[in-house]
CSV table of C-alpha atoms in Angstrom, one decimal:
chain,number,residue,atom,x,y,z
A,1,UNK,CA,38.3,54.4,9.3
A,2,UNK,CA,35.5,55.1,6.9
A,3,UNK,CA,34.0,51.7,5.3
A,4,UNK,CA,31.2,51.2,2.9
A,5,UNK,CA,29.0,47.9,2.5
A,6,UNK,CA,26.3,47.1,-0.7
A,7,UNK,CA,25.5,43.5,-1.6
A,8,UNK,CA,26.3,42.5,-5.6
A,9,UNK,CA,23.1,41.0,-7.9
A,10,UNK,CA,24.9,37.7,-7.4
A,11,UNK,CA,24.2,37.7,-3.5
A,12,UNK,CA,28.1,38.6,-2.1
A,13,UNK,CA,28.9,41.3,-0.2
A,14,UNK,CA,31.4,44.3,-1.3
A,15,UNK,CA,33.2,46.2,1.7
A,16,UNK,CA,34.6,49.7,0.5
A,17,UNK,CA,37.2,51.0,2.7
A,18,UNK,CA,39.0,54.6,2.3
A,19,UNK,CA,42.7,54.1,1.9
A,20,UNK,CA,44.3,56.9,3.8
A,21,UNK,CA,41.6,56.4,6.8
A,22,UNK,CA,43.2,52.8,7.9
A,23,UNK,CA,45.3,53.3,10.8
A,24,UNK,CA,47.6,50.6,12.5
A,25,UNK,CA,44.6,49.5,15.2
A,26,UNK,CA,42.1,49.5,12.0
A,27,UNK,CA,43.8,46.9,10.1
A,28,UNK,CA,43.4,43.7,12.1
A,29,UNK,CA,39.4,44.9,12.5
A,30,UNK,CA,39.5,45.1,8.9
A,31,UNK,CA,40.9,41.7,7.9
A,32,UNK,CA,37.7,40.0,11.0
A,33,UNK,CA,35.2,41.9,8.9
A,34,UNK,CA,36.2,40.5,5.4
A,35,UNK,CA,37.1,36.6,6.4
A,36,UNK,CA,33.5,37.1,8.2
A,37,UNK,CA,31.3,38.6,5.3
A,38,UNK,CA,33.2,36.0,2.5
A,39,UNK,CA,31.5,32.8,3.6
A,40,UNK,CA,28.2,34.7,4.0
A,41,UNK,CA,28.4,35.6,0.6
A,42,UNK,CA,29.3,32.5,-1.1
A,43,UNK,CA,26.8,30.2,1.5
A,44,UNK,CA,23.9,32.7,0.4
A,45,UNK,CA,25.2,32.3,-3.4
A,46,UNK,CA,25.1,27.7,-2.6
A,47,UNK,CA,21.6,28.2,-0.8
A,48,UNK,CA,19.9,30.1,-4.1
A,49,UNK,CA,21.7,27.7,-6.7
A,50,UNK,CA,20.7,25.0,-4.8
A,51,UNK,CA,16.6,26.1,-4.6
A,52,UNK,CA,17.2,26.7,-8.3
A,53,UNK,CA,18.1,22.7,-9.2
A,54,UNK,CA,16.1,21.0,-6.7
A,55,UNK,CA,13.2,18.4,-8.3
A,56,UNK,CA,9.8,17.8,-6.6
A,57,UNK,CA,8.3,14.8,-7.2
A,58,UNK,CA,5.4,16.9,-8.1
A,59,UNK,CA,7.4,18.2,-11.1
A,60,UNK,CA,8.5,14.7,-11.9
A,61,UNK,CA,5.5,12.4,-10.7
A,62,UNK,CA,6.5,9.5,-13.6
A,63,UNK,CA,10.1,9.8,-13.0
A,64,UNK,CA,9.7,10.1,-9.1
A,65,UNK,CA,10.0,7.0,-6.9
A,66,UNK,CA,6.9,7.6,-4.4
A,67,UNK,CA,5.5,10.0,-7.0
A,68,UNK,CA,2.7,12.7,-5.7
A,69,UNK,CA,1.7,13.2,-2.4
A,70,UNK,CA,-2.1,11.0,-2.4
A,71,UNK,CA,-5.1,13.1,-1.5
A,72,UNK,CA,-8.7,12.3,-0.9
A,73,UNK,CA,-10.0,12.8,-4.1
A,74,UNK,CA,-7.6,11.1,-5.9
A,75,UNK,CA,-6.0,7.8,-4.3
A,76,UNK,CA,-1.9,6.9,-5.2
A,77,UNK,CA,-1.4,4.7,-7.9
A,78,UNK,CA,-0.8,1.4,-7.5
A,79,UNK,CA,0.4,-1.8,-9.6
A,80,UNK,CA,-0.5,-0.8,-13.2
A,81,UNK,CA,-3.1,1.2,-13.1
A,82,UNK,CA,-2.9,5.1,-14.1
A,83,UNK,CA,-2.1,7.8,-11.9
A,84,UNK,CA,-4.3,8.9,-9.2
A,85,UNK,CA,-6.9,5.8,-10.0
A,86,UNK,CA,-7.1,3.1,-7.6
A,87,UNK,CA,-9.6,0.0,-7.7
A,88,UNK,CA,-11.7,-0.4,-5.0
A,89,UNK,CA,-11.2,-4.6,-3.9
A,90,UNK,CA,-13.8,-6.0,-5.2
A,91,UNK,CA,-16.5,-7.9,-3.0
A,92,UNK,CA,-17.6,-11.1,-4.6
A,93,UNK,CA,-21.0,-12.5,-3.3
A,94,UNK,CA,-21.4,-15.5,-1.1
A,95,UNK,CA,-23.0,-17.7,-3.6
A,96,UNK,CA,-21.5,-19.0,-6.9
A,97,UNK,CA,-21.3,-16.3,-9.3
A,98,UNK,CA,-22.9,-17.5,-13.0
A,99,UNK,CA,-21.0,-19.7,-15.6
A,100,UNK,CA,-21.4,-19.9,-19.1
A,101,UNK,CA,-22.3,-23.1,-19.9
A,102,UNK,CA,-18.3,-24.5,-21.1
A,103,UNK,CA,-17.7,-23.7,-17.2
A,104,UNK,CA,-20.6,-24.7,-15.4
A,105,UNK,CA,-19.2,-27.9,-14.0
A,106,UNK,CA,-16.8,-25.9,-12.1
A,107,UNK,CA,-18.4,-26.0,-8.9
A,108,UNK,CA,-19.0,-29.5,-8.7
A,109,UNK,CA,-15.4,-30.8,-8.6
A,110,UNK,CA,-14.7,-34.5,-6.7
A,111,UNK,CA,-11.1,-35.1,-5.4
A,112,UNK,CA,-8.6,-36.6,-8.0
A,113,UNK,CA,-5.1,-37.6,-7.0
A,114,UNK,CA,-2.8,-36.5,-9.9
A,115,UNK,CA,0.1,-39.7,-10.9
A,116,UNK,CA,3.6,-39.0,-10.9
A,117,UNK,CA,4.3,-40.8,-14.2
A,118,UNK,CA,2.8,-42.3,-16.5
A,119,UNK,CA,3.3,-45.7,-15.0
A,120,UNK,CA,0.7,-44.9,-12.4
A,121,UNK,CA,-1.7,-42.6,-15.0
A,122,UNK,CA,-4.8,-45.1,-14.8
A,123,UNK,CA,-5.5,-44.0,-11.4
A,124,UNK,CA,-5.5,-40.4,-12.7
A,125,UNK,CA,-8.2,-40.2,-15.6
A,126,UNK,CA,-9.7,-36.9,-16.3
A,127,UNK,CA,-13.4,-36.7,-18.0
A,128,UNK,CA,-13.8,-33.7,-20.3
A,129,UNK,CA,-16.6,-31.6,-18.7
A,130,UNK,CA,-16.3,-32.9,-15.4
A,131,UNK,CA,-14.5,-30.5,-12.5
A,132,UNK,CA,-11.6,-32.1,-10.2
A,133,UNK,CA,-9.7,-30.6,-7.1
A,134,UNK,CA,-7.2,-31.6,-7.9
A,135,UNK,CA,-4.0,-33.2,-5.8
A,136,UNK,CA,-0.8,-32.7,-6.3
A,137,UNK,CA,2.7,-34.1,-5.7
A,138,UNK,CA,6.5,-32.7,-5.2
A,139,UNK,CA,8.0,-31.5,-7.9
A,140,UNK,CA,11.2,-33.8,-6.5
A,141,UNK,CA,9.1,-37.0,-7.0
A,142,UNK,CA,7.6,-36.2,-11.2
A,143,UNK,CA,9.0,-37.7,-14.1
A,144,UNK,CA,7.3,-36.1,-17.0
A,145,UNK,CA,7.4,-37.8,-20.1
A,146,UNK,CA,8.0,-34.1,-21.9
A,147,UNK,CA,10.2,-31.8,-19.9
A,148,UNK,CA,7.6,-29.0,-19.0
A,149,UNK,CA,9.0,-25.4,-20.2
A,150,UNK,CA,8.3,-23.7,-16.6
A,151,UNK,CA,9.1,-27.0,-14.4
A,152,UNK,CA,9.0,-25.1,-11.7
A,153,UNK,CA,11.4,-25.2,-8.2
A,154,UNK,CA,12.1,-28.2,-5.9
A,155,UNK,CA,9.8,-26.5,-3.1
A,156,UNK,CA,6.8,-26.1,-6.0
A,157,UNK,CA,4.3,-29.4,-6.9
A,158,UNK,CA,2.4,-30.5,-10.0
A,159,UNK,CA,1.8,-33.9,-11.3
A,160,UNK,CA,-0.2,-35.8,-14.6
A,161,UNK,CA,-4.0,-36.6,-15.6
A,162,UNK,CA,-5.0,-37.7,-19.0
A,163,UNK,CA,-7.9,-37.3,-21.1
A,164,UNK,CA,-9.6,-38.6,-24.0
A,165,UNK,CA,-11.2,-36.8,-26.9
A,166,UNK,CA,-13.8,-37.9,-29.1
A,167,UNK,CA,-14.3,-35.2,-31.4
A,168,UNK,CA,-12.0,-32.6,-33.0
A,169,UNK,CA,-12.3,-29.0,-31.8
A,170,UNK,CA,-11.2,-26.7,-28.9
A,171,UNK,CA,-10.8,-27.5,-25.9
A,172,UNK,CA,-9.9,-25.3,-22.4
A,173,UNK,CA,-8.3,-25.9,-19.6
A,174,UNK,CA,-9.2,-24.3,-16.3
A,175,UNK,CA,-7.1,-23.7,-13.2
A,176,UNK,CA,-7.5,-22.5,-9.9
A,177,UNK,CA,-3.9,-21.2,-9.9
A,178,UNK,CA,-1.6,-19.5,-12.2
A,179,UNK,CA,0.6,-23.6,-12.4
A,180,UNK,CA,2.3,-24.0,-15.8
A,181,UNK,CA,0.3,-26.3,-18.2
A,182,UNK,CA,1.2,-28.5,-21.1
A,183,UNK,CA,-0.9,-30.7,-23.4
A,184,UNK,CA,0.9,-33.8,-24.9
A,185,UNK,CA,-0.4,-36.2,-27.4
A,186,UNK,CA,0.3,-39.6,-26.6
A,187,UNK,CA,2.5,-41.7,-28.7
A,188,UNK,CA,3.1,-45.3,-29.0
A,189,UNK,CA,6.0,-45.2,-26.6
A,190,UNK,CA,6.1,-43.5,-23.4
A,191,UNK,CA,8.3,-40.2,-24.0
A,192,UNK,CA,6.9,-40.4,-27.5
A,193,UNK,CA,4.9,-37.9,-28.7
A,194,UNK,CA,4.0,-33.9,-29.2
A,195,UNK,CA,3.2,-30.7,-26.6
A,196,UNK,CA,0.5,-29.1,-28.4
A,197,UNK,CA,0.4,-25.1,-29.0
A,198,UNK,CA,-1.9,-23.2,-27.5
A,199,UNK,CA,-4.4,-21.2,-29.0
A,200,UNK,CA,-5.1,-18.8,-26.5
A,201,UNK,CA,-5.1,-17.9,-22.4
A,202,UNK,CA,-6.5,-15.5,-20.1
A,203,UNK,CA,-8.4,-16.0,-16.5
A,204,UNK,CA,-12.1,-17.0,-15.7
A,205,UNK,CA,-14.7,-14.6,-14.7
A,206,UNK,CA,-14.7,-12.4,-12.3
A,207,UNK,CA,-15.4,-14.4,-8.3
A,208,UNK,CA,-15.2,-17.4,-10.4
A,209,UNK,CA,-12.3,-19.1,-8.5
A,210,UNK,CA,-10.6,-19.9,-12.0
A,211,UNK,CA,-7.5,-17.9,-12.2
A,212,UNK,CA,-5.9,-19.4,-15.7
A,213,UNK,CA,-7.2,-20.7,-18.6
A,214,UNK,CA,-5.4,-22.0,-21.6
A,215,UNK,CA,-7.2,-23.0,-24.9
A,216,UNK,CA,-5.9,-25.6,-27.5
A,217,UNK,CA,-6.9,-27.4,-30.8
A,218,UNK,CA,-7.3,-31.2,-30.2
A,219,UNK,CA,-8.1,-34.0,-32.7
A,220,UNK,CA,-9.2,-37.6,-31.4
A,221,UNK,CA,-6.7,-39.3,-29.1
A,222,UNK,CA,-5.5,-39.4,-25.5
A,223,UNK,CA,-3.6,-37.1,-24.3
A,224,UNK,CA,-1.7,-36.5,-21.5
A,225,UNK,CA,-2.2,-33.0,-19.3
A,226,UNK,CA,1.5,-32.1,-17.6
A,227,UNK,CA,1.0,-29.5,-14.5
A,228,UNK,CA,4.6,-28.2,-12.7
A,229,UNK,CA,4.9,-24.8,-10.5
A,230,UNK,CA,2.2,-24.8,-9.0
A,231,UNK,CA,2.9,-23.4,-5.5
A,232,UNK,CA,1.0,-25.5,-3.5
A,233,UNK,CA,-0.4,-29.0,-3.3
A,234,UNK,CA,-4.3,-28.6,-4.7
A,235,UNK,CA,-5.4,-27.0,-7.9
A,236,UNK,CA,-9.2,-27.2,-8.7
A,237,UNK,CA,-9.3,-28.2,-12.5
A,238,UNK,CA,-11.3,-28.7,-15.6
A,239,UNK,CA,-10.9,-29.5,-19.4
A,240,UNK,CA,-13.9,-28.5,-21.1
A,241,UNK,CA,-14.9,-28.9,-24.9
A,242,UNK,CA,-15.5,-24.9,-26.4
A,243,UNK,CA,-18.6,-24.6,-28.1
């Protein structure tokens, strides 16, 4: 028997076999050879168009999950910060870190039990300019006058203060924790009155401690300051007149 073999451009092998020179005994070795070199063919043929379609995250780092392998010179990402950039944590001093002058009270907070409705507000007076931690109750036991828009879950706490203003302007308030906050003006009967809009929010300065604050526009009156979510029981607090 005289046979030929040459691999094809597209990876499978061809088997060239002279007619007349196949005898009885050839024919079985024949039909081995080609059932043998037709899976090599087509698994060589899978392997290459399977290299060809593969995606590395490298090729994809947006679209990959993990995204580029991190190396010393240029950290993973993390959170929301670009690509290869990742903050160092920051190391805040021992000693309080400087306040402008709206915030300066902050550090000198006394204890103030919040109420847990407005029955029991006189116990839970708030002066503007002067710090409080803060305590707070169960969400379970609040009845807010206003219905808060983030009241928060049965395992979260909040509870009410109230304040007085004496002179139209803008006033902050400063939390310790990211708790949901409303302003209400007081009306002549309890349940009575209007959550004012905020004007503007953001957090303190940087190793301040004050991780929300929430600005409004205020005229003369007493008003009643409605805190839910907050996660735990404390919240170091402050309404402050802007300059």
């Amino acid at each position: 028997m005289t046979d030929h073999c040459h691999q094809s451009a597209s990876g499978k092998i061809a088997i060239t076999v002279a007619p007349r020179s196949i005898g009885r005994g050839a024919a079985p070795l024949l039909a081995a050879i080609l059932v043998t070199a037709a899976p090599f063919g087509t698994a060589a043929a899978q392997a290459q168009a399977q290299a060809q379609s593969r995606v590395s995250p490298e090729q994809f780092p947006m679209q990959s999950p993990v995204g580029p392998s991190p190396s010393p010179q240029a950290p993973a990402a993390h959170g929301d910060h670009a690509p290869g950039a990742m903050p160092s944590p920051m190391s805040c001093p021992s000693d309080p870190v400087d306040l402008p002058p709206e915030l300066a009270a902050w550090n000198a907070r006394k204890p103030l039990l919040a109420a847990r409705d407005t029955r029991s507000l006189s116990g839970a007076k708030l002066d503007v300019g002067k710090a409080v931690a803060g305590g707070l109750r169960p969400t379970a036991e609040l009845r807010y006058p206003q219905r808060p828009e983030k009241p928060g879950s049965s395992s979260s706490f909040g509870g009410l203060y109230t304040f007085t203003v004496a002179e139209a302007g803008s006033y902050r308030v400063a939390l310790g924790a990211a708790a949901w906050v409303d302003v209400v003006k007081a009306g002549a009967t309890v349940g009575k009155g209007s959550v004012m809009t905020s004007t503007a929010h953001g957090h303190g300065p940087d190793c301040s401690g004050i991780r929300k604050m929430v600005d409004f526009t205020l005229k003369p009156g007493t008003y009643l300051l409605q805190i839910s979510g907050n996660a735990v029981d404390r919240l170091p607090l402050l309404v402050t007149r802007l300059p």
